[in-house]
Structure formats: structure tokens, C-alpha cells
Amino acid sequence: MADPAWGHVHNLTLDGSRLLLGTHDGLWQQDSNQPATLVSEPPFDVMALAVGPDRLLASGHPAPGQNLPADLGLRESTDGGLSWQTLSLEGEVDFHRLTTAENAVLGLSAHDGRLLRSMDGGQTWLDLGLPAIYDLAIDPKDPERVLATTERGPVQSDDGGHTFSPTAGAPLLALLAWSGSVVYGVAPNGDVYISDDATIWTRTGSVGGPPEAIAADGERLVVLTDGTIVESTDAGATFTDRITGLDGH
């Protein structure tokens, strides 16, 4: 299924079978075998997107004509992405990575690579420095446990991102998605790995090319690669095309 005329797709999120796409032209949704539709009004540039209990979190830049600062900080939606309210950091931070579990929120600032952490749902923040990470995910069952990717391989934190240590024997991974007790990783070459402890990894399949965005919900995994969103319903063993003709980052 081809996409409508949106700009770059920056990120993906799964809510059951509903696929959310953060794009240069707003937040879009697509249910299985249905055309994609615009969700957010106005359609701001969704550079980062995360799903939490009963809400969505996002960051990015205003839509044309919006009287807002260039950097939107952290935004929240409690109606499925239709409307958005500013929580914090407006005019200060542009997150390009966001992850959340319980009341914890972690974000990577696009301007300087700093890792910021909030323990009150995104109201106040602690600067955790420059850990030189590319992507990150929080354990949904333990907000103190964080997995991140680096150019030398995955690293883990047991203190909420304050410190990281290498994960011995893990494959080189680019993007991460943690769903329940399972964490998925996709390597730069498109190989898909799965782990139930974020330490021992098993290769399940491949998407055939570099990943640009991923999301997971249970055994359902979606990956944007080479202009196509491919979907697996068997934990990454096999994939079929879900949306084609896309533009990535």
C-alpha cells in the first residue's frame, strides 16, 4: 500500500494493529489494510514519538503558520494524537529519540546529543551528559534499566541512564524496540535480533537493508527500510510489505 503525500517518516509506534507514523507533515495512522490518515492538527513535524500509558509523547518543530518556537520541547497527547499540549522544554530542546516507561522519560537532544531524564512524566529534567548513544529503550517493567546502541555495540544501564556498560557478546545494533519482556534490535545491515534479557541475543530474520525506524508490540514488529515499512507477526522471523513508497529520515 502506497503512502499519501507526506514528507520524511521519522519514527514509528505500534498500538496493537494501529501503526502510528511520525512524519515531517504530522502524525499519521494506518490500520491493517486501510489507507493512512492524518491524525494531528495542525500537522507539526514529529521528530520523536513514544507511547506511554494513556498518552503519546512527541517532540519536533511547528507546522507552517504556528506561532511557536522552532523547538517544541516535550509535547503530550491524551486523545490518541489529535491534539497536543506542551509539557516542558519548549524553545529549548528538540528530541530526536524518546522512550518512556511508567513515570520515566528519556530523551536525546538533537542539538548536542545530551541525554535528559525525567522521573515525573516529563515535567522536570536531569541532564545525564553525553553518553554518545544513537538509540535507546527503557525496560517497560523496570524504568531504571536502559538499553542503548553505540557504534561499538549495545550498552546497558541499571541506574536510569546515569552510567552505561558494554553488553559483552551482543551483536552490533542500530535501533531498538522494547515490548513487554522482549527487546528487539535491528543491525545496520538489517538483521533482526531478539532477547528476553537484553544480554543474550538470537537472530530471527532480516529486513534486507539498513533500518530507519522500528516499533514493536508483542510478536508484531515493523521496520522502515529502503522506502518500505515491512511487518512481522512472528517476532521478526518473516516480513511482508505494509506500506511502500516512503521517504525515511
PDB file of C-alpha atoms in Angstrom:
ATOM      1  CA  MET A   1       0.000   0.000   0.000  1.00  0.00           C
ATOM      2  CA  ALA A   2       1.490   3.344  -1.049  1.00  0.00           C
ATOM      3  CA  ASP A   3       1.516   6.342   1.258  1.00  0.00           C
ATOM      4  CA  PRO A   4      -0.174   9.737   0.822  1.00  0.00           C
ATOM      5  CA  ALA A   5       1.843  12.867   0.095  1.00  0.00           C
ATOM      6  CA  TRP A   6       3.674  13.327   3.384  1.00  0.00           C
ATOM      7  CA  GLY A   7       7.302  14.266   3.921  1.00  0.00           C
ATOM      8  CA  HIS A   8      10.016  12.233   5.611  1.00  0.00           C
ATOM      9  CA  VAL A   9       8.948   9.484   8.015  1.00  0.00           C
ATOM     10  CA  HIS A  10      10.991   9.929  11.182  1.00  0.00           C
ATOM     11  CA  ASN A  11       9.622   7.282  13.528  1.00  0.00           C
ATOM     12  CA  LEU A  12       7.073   4.516  14.069  1.00  0.00           C
ATOM     13  CA  THR A  13       4.945   3.386  17.001  1.00  0.00           C
ATOM     14  CA  LEU A  14       2.584   0.413  17.284  1.00  0.00           C
ATOM     15  CA  ASP A  15      -0.630   0.405  19.276  1.00  0.00           C
ATOM     16  CA  GLY A  16      -1.946  -3.093  18.651  1.00  0.00           C
ATOM     17  CA  SER A  17      -2.569  -3.286  14.907  1.00  0.00           C
ATOM     18  CA  ARG A  18      -2.647   0.520  14.597  1.00  0.00           C
ATOM     19  CA  LEU A  19       0.561   1.908  13.170  1.00  0.00           C
ATOM     20  CA  LEU A  20       1.480   5.491  14.044  1.00  0.00           C
ATOM     21  CA  LEU A  21       3.935   7.339  11.805  1.00  0.00           C
ATOM     22  CA  GLY A  22       5.713  10.486  12.942  1.00  0.00           C
ATOM     23  CA  THR A  23       6.420  12.440   9.769  1.00  0.00           C
ATOM     24  CA  HIS A  24       7.617  15.821   8.567  1.00  0.00           C
ATOM     25  CA  ASP A  25       3.942  16.590   7.915  1.00  0.00           C
ATOM     26  CA  GLY A  26       2.269  15.465  11.087  1.00  0.00           C
ATOM     27  CA  LEU A  27       1.265  12.313  12.912  1.00  0.00           C
ATOM     28  CA  TRP A  28      -0.414   9.725  10.689  1.00  0.00           C
ATOM     29  CA  GLN A  29      -2.078   6.417  11.478  1.00  0.00           C
ATOM     30  CA  GLN A  30      -2.730   3.300   9.463  1.00  0.00           C
ATOM     31  CA  ASP A  31      -4.797   0.297  10.437  1.00  0.00           C
ATOM     32  CA  SER A  32      -4.071  -3.011   8.720  1.00  0.00           C
ATOM     33  CA  ASN A  33      -5.069  -2.941   5.026  1.00  0.00           C
ATOM     34  CA  GLN A  34      -6.531   0.559   5.333  1.00  0.00           C
ATOM     35  CA  PRO A  35      -5.330   3.870   3.840  1.00  0.00           C
ATOM     36  CA  ALA A  36      -3.215   6.048   6.110  1.00  0.00           C
ATOM     37  CA  THR A  37      -4.945   9.109   7.573  1.00  0.00           C
ATOM     38  CA  LEU A  38      -3.688  12.293   9.207  1.00  0.00           C
ATOM     39  CA  VAL A  39      -4.193  12.368  12.981  1.00  0.00           C
ATOM     40  CA  SER A  40      -2.615  15.539  14.341  1.00  0.00           C
ATOM     41  CA  GLU A  41      -3.996  19.013  13.797  1.00  0.00           C
ATOM     42  CA  PRO A  42      -2.112  21.095  12.985  1.00  0.00           C
ATOM     43  CA  PRO A  43       0.354  18.670  11.361  1.00  0.00           C
ATOM     44  CA  PHE A  44       3.590  19.562  13.161  1.00  0.00           C
ATOM     45  CA  ASP A  45       6.952  17.942  12.315  1.00  0.00           C
ATOM     46  CA  VAL A  46       7.074  14.868  14.593  1.00  0.00           C
ATOM     47  CA  MET A  47      10.798  14.254  15.097  1.00  0.00           C
ATOM     48  CA  ALA A  48      10.391  11.916  18.083  1.00  0.00           C
ATOM     49  CA  LEU A  49       7.473   9.805  19.252  1.00  0.00           C
ATOM     50  CA  ALA A  50       6.817   7.496  22.204  1.00  0.00           C
ATOM     51  CA  VAL A  51       3.756   5.751  23.582  1.00  0.00           C
ATOM     52  CA  GLY A  52       3.050   5.534  27.296  1.00  0.00           C
ATOM     53  CA  PRO A  53       0.101   4.544  29.462  1.00  0.00           C
ATOM     54  CA  ASP A  54      -2.908   6.510  28.158  1.00  0.00           C
ATOM     55  CA  ARG A  55      -0.817   9.075  26.306  1.00  0.00           C
ATOM     56  CA  LEU A  56       1.574   9.817  23.466  1.00  0.00           C
ATOM     57  CA  LEU A  57       4.740  11.893  23.796  1.00  0.00           C
ATOM     58  CA  ALA A  58       6.389  13.765  20.951  1.00  0.00           C
ATOM     59  CA  SER A  59       8.955  16.398  20.062  1.00  0.00           C
ATOM     60  CA  GLY A  60       9.735  18.288  16.894  1.00  0.00           C
ATOM     61  CA  HIS A  61       9.034  21.550  15.091  1.00  0.00           C
ATOM     62  CA  PRO A  62       5.889  23.610  14.487  1.00  0.00           C
ATOM     63  CA  ALA A  63       3.658  23.309  11.453  1.00  0.00           C
ATOM     64  CA  PRO A  64       3.755  26.181   8.958  1.00  0.00           C
ATOM     65  CA  GLY A  65       1.886  29.150  10.380  1.00  0.00           C
ATOM     66  CA  GLN A  66       2.048  28.006  14.004  1.00  0.00           C
ATOM     67  CA  ASN A  67       3.189  30.757  16.352  1.00  0.00           C
ATOM     68  CA  LEU A  68       5.535  28.525  18.336  1.00  0.00           C
ATOM     69  CA  PRO A  69       9.307  28.304  18.899  1.00  0.00           C
ATOM     70  CA  ALA A  70      11.324  26.271  16.420  1.00  0.00           C
ATOM     71  CA  ASP A  71      11.969  23.585  19.056  1.00  0.00           C
ATOM     72  CA  LEU A  72       8.781  22.233  20.625  1.00  0.00           C
ATOM     73  CA  GLY A  73      10.355  20.518  23.639  1.00  0.00           C
ATOM     74  CA  LEU A  74       8.208  17.699  25.022  1.00  0.00           C
ATOM     75  CA  ARG A  75       4.548  17.509  23.986  1.00  0.00           C
ATOM     76  CA  GLU A  76       1.755  15.261  25.222  1.00  0.00           C
ATOM     77  CA  SER A  77      -1.463  13.945  23.704  1.00  0.00           C
ATOM     78  CA  THR A  78      -4.141  12.147  25.700  1.00  0.00           C
ATOM     79  CA  ASP A  79      -6.605  11.743  22.811  1.00  0.00           C
ATOM     80  CA  GLY A  80      -4.631   9.449  20.533  1.00  0.00           C
ATOM     81  CA  GLY A  81      -2.626  12.185  18.843  1.00  0.00           C
ATOM     82  CA  LEU A  82      -5.432  14.533  17.764  1.00  0.00           C
ATOM     83  CA  SER A  83      -4.409  17.434  19.994  1.00  0.00           C
ATOM     84  CA  TRP A  84      -1.162  18.249  21.773  1.00  0.00           C
ATOM     85  CA  GLN A  85      -0.114  20.232  24.828  1.00  0.00           C
ATOM     86  CA  THR A  86       3.353  21.371  25.833  1.00  0.00           C
ATOM     87  CA  LEU A  87       4.741  19.671  28.932  1.00  0.00           C
ATOM     88  CA  SER A  88       8.237  21.191  29.140  1.00  0.00           C
ATOM     89  CA  LEU A  89      11.371  22.480  27.399  1.00  0.00           C
ATOM     90  CA  GLU A  90       9.544  24.470  24.712  1.00  0.00           C
ATOM     91  CA  GLY A  91      12.039  26.618  22.829  1.00  0.00           C
ATOM     92  CA  GLU A  92      14.929  24.734  24.451  1.00  0.00           C
ATOM     93  CA  VAL A  93      15.150  21.151  23.215  1.00  0.00           C
ATOM     94  CA  ASP A  94      14.446  19.184  20.048  1.00  0.00           C
ATOM     95  CA  PHE A  95      14.368  15.490  20.927  1.00  0.00           C
ATOM     96  CA  HIS A  96      15.122  13.020  18.134  1.00  0.00           C
ATOM     97  CA  ARG A  97      14.813   9.975  20.419  1.00  0.00           C
ATOM     98  CA  LEU A  98      12.206   9.465  23.138  1.00  0.00           C
ATOM     99  CA  THR A  99      11.396   6.453  25.305  1.00  0.00           C
ATOM    100  CA  THR A 100       9.148   6.113  28.341  1.00  0.00           C
ATOM    101  CA  ALA A 101       8.057   3.618  30.990  1.00  0.00           C
ATOM    102  CA  GLU A 102       5.829   4.395  33.967  1.00  0.00           C
ATOM    103  CA  ASN A 103       6.756   7.974  35.009  1.00  0.00           C
ATOM    104  CA  ALA A 104      10.246   7.836  33.492  1.00  0.00           C
ATOM    105  CA  VAL A 105      11.044   9.608  30.220  1.00  0.00           C
ATOM    106  CA  LEU A 106      14.419   9.609  28.480  1.00  0.00           C
ATOM    107  CA  GLY A 107      15.244  11.791  25.503  1.00  0.00           C
ATOM    108  CA  LEU A 108      18.250  12.514  23.304  1.00  0.00           C
ATOM    109  CA  SER A 109      18.680  16.151  22.352  1.00  0.00           C
ATOM    110  CA  ALA A 110      19.299  16.573  18.633  1.00  0.00           C
ATOM    111  CA  HIS A 111      21.327  19.753  19.062  1.00  0.00           C
ATOM    112  CA  ASP A 112      24.102  18.452  21.302  1.00  0.00           C
ATOM    113  CA  GLY A 113      23.499  14.726  21.888  1.00  0.00           C
ATOM    114  CA  ARG A 114      22.750  15.192  25.578  1.00  0.00           C
ATOM    115  CA  LEU A 115      20.706  12.555  27.371  1.00  0.00           C
ATOM    116  CA  LEU A 116      17.935  14.026  29.510  1.00  0.00           C
ATOM    117  CA  ARG A 117      15.875  12.130  32.059  1.00  0.00           C
ATOM    118  CA  SER A 118      12.573  12.923  33.755  1.00  0.00           C
ATOM    119  CA  MET A 119      11.059  10.927  36.600  1.00  0.00           C
ATOM    120  CA  ASP A 120       7.812  12.901  36.836  1.00  0.00           C
ATOM    121  CA  GLY A 121       6.353  12.168  33.420  1.00  0.00           C
ATOM    122  CA  GLY A 122       8.256  14.884  31.571  1.00  0.00           C
ATOM    123  CA  GLN A 123       7.733  17.930  33.774  1.00  0.00           C
ATOM    124  CA  THR A 124      11.272  18.358  35.107  1.00  0.00           C
ATOM    125  CA  TRP A 125      14.579  17.073  33.760  1.00  0.00           C
ATOM    126  CA  LEU A 126      18.045  15.953  34.788  1.00  0.00           C
ATOM    127  CA  ASP A 127      20.963  16.311  32.370  1.00  0.00           C
ATOM    128  CA  LEU A 128      22.855  12.998  32.206  1.00  0.00           C
ATOM    129  CA  GLY A 129      25.617  14.257  29.934  1.00  0.00           C
ATOM    130  CA  LEU A 130      26.915  12.993  26.599  1.00  0.00           C
ATOM    131  CA  PRO A 131      26.917   9.185  26.517  1.00  0.00           C
ATOM    132  CA  ALA A 132      27.465   9.041  22.710  1.00  0.00           C
ATOM    133  CA  ILE A 133      24.481   6.788  22.065  1.00  0.00           C
ATOM    134  CA  TYR A 134      22.361   6.518  18.925  1.00  0.00           C
ATOM    135  CA  ASP A 135      19.125   4.864  20.039  1.00  0.00           C
ATOM    136  CA  LEU A 136      17.719   3.801  23.408  1.00  0.00           C
ATOM    137  CA  ALA A 137      14.876   1.941  25.059  1.00  0.00           C
ATOM    138  CA  ILE A 138      13.601   1.618  28.626  1.00  0.00           C
ATOM    139  CA  ASP A 139      12.601  -1.718  30.112  1.00  0.00           C
ATOM    140  CA  PRO A 140       8.788  -1.414  30.447  1.00  0.00           C
ATOM    141  CA  LYS A 141       8.949  -3.394  33.700  1.00  0.00           C
ATOM    142  CA  ASP A 142      11.900  -1.542  35.240  1.00  0.00           C
ATOM    143  CA  PRO A 143      12.412   2.163  34.388  1.00  0.00           C
ATOM    144  CA  GLU A 144      15.905   2.057  35.891  1.00  0.00           C
ATOM    145  CA  ARG A 145      17.029  -0.382  33.201  1.00  0.00           C
ATOM    146  CA  VAL A 146      18.014   1.194  29.891  1.00  0.00           C
ATOM    147  CA  LEU A 147      19.481  -0.315  26.737  1.00  0.00           C
ATOM    148  CA  ALA A 148      21.227   1.839  24.142  1.00  0.00           C
ATOM    149  CA  THR A 149      23.127   1.431  20.884  1.00  0.00           C
ATOM    150  CA  THR A 150      26.553   2.826  20.091  1.00  0.00           C
ATOM    151  CA  GLU A 151      28.993   2.467  17.202  1.00  0.00           C
ATOM    152  CA  ARG A 152      30.847  -0.169  19.239  1.00  0.00           C
ATOM    153  CA  GLY A 153      27.804  -2.212  20.248  1.00  0.00           C
ATOM    154  CA  PRO A 154      24.944  -2.122  22.763  1.00  0.00           C
ATOM    155  CA  VAL A 155      25.398  -0.712  26.257  1.00  0.00           C
ATOM    156  CA  GLN A 156      23.223  -1.098  29.337  1.00  0.00           C
ATOM    157  CA  SER A 157      22.369   0.999  32.359  1.00  0.00           C
ATOM    158  CA  ASP A 158      20.892  -0.149  35.663  1.00  0.00           C
ATOM    159  CA  ASP A 159      20.622   3.364  37.099  1.00  0.00           C
ATOM    160  CA  GLY A 160      18.259   5.053  34.672  1.00  0.00           C
ATOM    161  CA  GLY A 161      20.917   6.204  32.226  1.00  0.00           C
ATOM    162  CA  HIS A 162      23.384   7.770  34.651  1.00  0.00           C
ATOM    163  CA  THR A 163      26.057   5.220  33.696  1.00  0.00           C
ATOM    164  CA  PHE A 164      26.370   2.644  30.914  1.00  0.00           C
ATOM    165  CA  SER A 165      28.446  -0.505  30.496  1.00  0.00           C
ATOM    166  CA  PRO A 166      29.054  -2.608  27.359  1.00  0.00           C
ATOM    167  CA  THR A 167      26.943  -5.700  26.727  1.00  0.00           C
ATOM    168  CA  ALA A 168      29.501  -8.459  26.205  1.00  0.00           C
ATOM    169  CA  GLY A 169      28.919 -10.699  23.205  1.00  0.00           C
ATOM    170  CA  ALA A 170      25.973  -8.700  21.851  1.00  0.00           C
ATOM    171  CA  PRO A 171      25.717  -8.034  18.096  1.00  0.00           C
ATOM    172  CA  LEU A 172      26.164  -4.545  16.691  1.00  0.00           C
ATOM    173  CA  LEU A 173      22.688  -2.993  16.682  1.00  0.00           C
ATOM    174  CA  ALA A 174      21.310   0.263  15.294  1.00  0.00           C
ATOM    175  CA  LEU A 175      17.705   0.536  16.514  1.00  0.00           C
ATOM    176  CA  LEU A 176      15.816  -0.892  19.490  1.00  0.00           C
ATOM    177  CA  ALA A 177      12.222  -1.589  20.492  1.00  0.00           C
ATOM    178  CA  TRP A 178      11.240  -2.996  23.883  1.00  0.00           C
ATOM    179  CA  SER A 179       7.831  -4.639  24.208  1.00  0.00           C
ATOM    180  CA  GLY A 180       6.869  -6.336  27.445  1.00  0.00           C
ATOM    181  CA  SER A 181       9.614  -8.762  28.403  1.00  0.00           C
ATOM    182  CA  VAL A 182      11.121  -8.860  24.907  1.00  0.00           C
ATOM    183  CA  VAL A 183      13.526  -6.413  23.298  1.00  0.00           C
ATOM    184  CA  TYR A 184      14.133  -6.278  19.562  1.00  0.00           C
ATOM    185  CA  GLY A 185      17.255  -4.972  17.877  1.00  0.00           C
ATOM    186  CA  VAL A 186      17.923  -4.392  14.205  1.00  0.00           C
ATOM    187  CA  ALA A 187      21.512  -4.339  12.996  1.00  0.00           C
ATOM    188  CA  PRO A 188      22.877  -1.812  10.481  1.00  0.00           C
ATOM    189  CA  ASN A 189      22.648  -4.469   7.755  1.00  0.00           C
ATOM    190  CA  GLY A 190      19.008  -5.278   8.563  1.00  0.00           C
ATOM    191  CA  ASP A 191      19.490  -8.458  10.597  1.00  0.00           C
ATOM    192  CA  VAL A 192      16.818  -8.751  13.299  1.00  0.00           C
ATOM    193  CA  TYR A 193      17.650  -9.960  16.799  1.00  0.00           C
ATOM    194  CA  ILE A 194      15.520 -10.702  19.842  1.00  0.00           C
ATOM    195  CA  SER A 195      16.389 -11.010  23.536  1.00  0.00           C
ATOM    196  CA  ASP A 196      14.460 -11.605  26.728  1.00  0.00           C
ATOM    197  CA  ASP A 197      17.206 -10.247  28.971  1.00  0.00           C
ATOM    198  CA  ALA A 198      18.886  -7.582  26.770  1.00  0.00           C
ATOM    199  CA  THR A 199      22.102  -9.592  27.093  1.00  0.00           C
ATOM    200  CA  ILE A 200      21.793 -12.818  25.090  1.00  0.00           C
ATOM    201  CA  TRP A 201      20.570 -12.202  21.540  1.00  0.00           C
ATOM    202  CA  THR A 202      19.151 -14.567  18.922  1.00  0.00           C
ATOM    203  CA  ARG A 203      18.955 -13.698  15.235  1.00  0.00           C
ATOM    204  CA  THR A 204      15.402 -14.296  13.987  1.00  0.00           C
ATOM    205  CA  GLY A 205      15.418 -12.914  10.442  1.00  0.00           C
ATOM    206  CA  SER A 206      16.309  -9.928   8.283  1.00  0.00           C
ATOM    207  CA  VAL A 207      14.656  -6.951   6.621  1.00  0.00           C
ATOM    208  CA  GLY A 208      17.337  -6.904   3.950  1.00  0.00           C
ATOM    209  CA  GLY A 209      18.683  -3.404   4.449  1.00  0.00           C
ATOM    210  CA  PRO A 210      19.551  -0.655   6.946  1.00  0.00           C
ATOM    211  CA  PRO A 211      16.728   0.178   9.384  1.00  0.00           C
ATOM    212  CA  GLU A 212      15.459   3.752   9.555  1.00  0.00           C
ATOM    213  CA  ALA A 213      12.732   3.297  12.187  1.00  0.00           C
ATOM    214  CA  ILE A 214      11.242   0.391  14.139  1.00  0.00           C
ATOM    215  CA  ALA A 215       8.406  -0.372  16.544  1.00  0.00           C
ATOM    216  CA  ALA A 216       7.152  -3.477  18.315  1.00  0.00           C
ATOM    217  CA  ASP A 217       4.070  -4.713  20.135  1.00  0.00           C
ATOM    218  CA  GLY A 218       4.300  -8.303  21.338  1.00  0.00           C
ATOM    219  CA  GLU A 219       5.308 -10.501  18.394  1.00  0.00           C
ATOM    220  CA  ARG A 220       4.412  -7.746  15.910  1.00  0.00           C
ATOM    221  CA  LEU A 221       7.437  -5.842  14.605  1.00  0.00           C
ATOM    222  CA  VAL A 222       7.515  -3.113  11.961  1.00  0.00           C
ATOM    223  CA  VAL A 223      10.659  -1.733  10.339  1.00  0.00           C
ATOM    224  CA  LEU A 224      11.143   1.106   7.855  1.00  0.00           C
ATOM    225  CA  THR A 225      13.879   0.226   5.392  1.00  0.00           C
ATOM    226  CA  ASP A 226      14.605   1.467   1.880  1.00  0.00           C
ATOM    227  CA  GLY A 227      11.287   3.273   1.499  1.00  0.00           C
ATOM    228  CA  THR A 228       9.115   0.391   2.713  1.00  0.00           C
ATOM    229  CA  ILE A 229       7.559  -0.450   6.059  1.00  0.00           C
ATOM    230  CA  VAL A 230       7.745  -4.200   6.476  1.00  0.00           C
ATOM    231  CA  GLU A 231       5.809  -6.052   9.141  1.00  0.00           C
ATOM    232  CA  SER A 232       6.354  -9.281  11.037  1.00  0.00           C
ATOM    233  CA  THR A 233       3.772 -11.053  13.188  1.00  0.00           C
ATOM    234  CA  ASP A 234       6.173 -13.833  14.237  1.00  0.00           C
ATOM    235  CA  ALA A 235       8.764 -11.865  16.219  1.00  0.00           C
ATOM    236  CA  GLY A 236      10.912 -10.955  13.234  1.00  0.00           C
ATOM    237  CA  ALA A 237      11.193 -14.344  11.538  1.00  0.00           C
ATOM    238  CA  THR A 238       9.331 -13.332   8.369  1.00  0.00           C
ATOM    239  CA  PHE A 239       8.198  -9.996   6.950  1.00  0.00           C
ATOM    240  CA  THR A 240       5.652  -8.695   4.462  1.00  0.00           C
ATOM    241  CA  ASP A 241       5.302  -5.202   2.994  1.00  0.00           C
ATOM    242  CA  ARG A 242       2.850  -2.975   4.855  1.00  0.00           C
ATOM    243  CA  ILE A 243       3.433   0.468   3.287  1.00  0.00           C
ATOM    244  CA  THR A 244       5.622   1.182   0.252  1.00  0.00           C
ATOM    245  CA  GLY A 245       6.974   4.289  -1.431  1.00  0.00           C
ATOM    246  CA  LEU A 246       8.045   6.024   1.754  1.00  0.00           C
ATOM    247  CA  ASP A 247      10.740   8.579   2.441  1.00  0.00           C
ATOM    248  CA  GLY A 248      12.863   7.940   5.534  1.00  0.00           C
ATOM    249  CA  HIS A 249      14.895  10.326   7.676  1.00  0.00           C
TER     250      HIS A 249
END
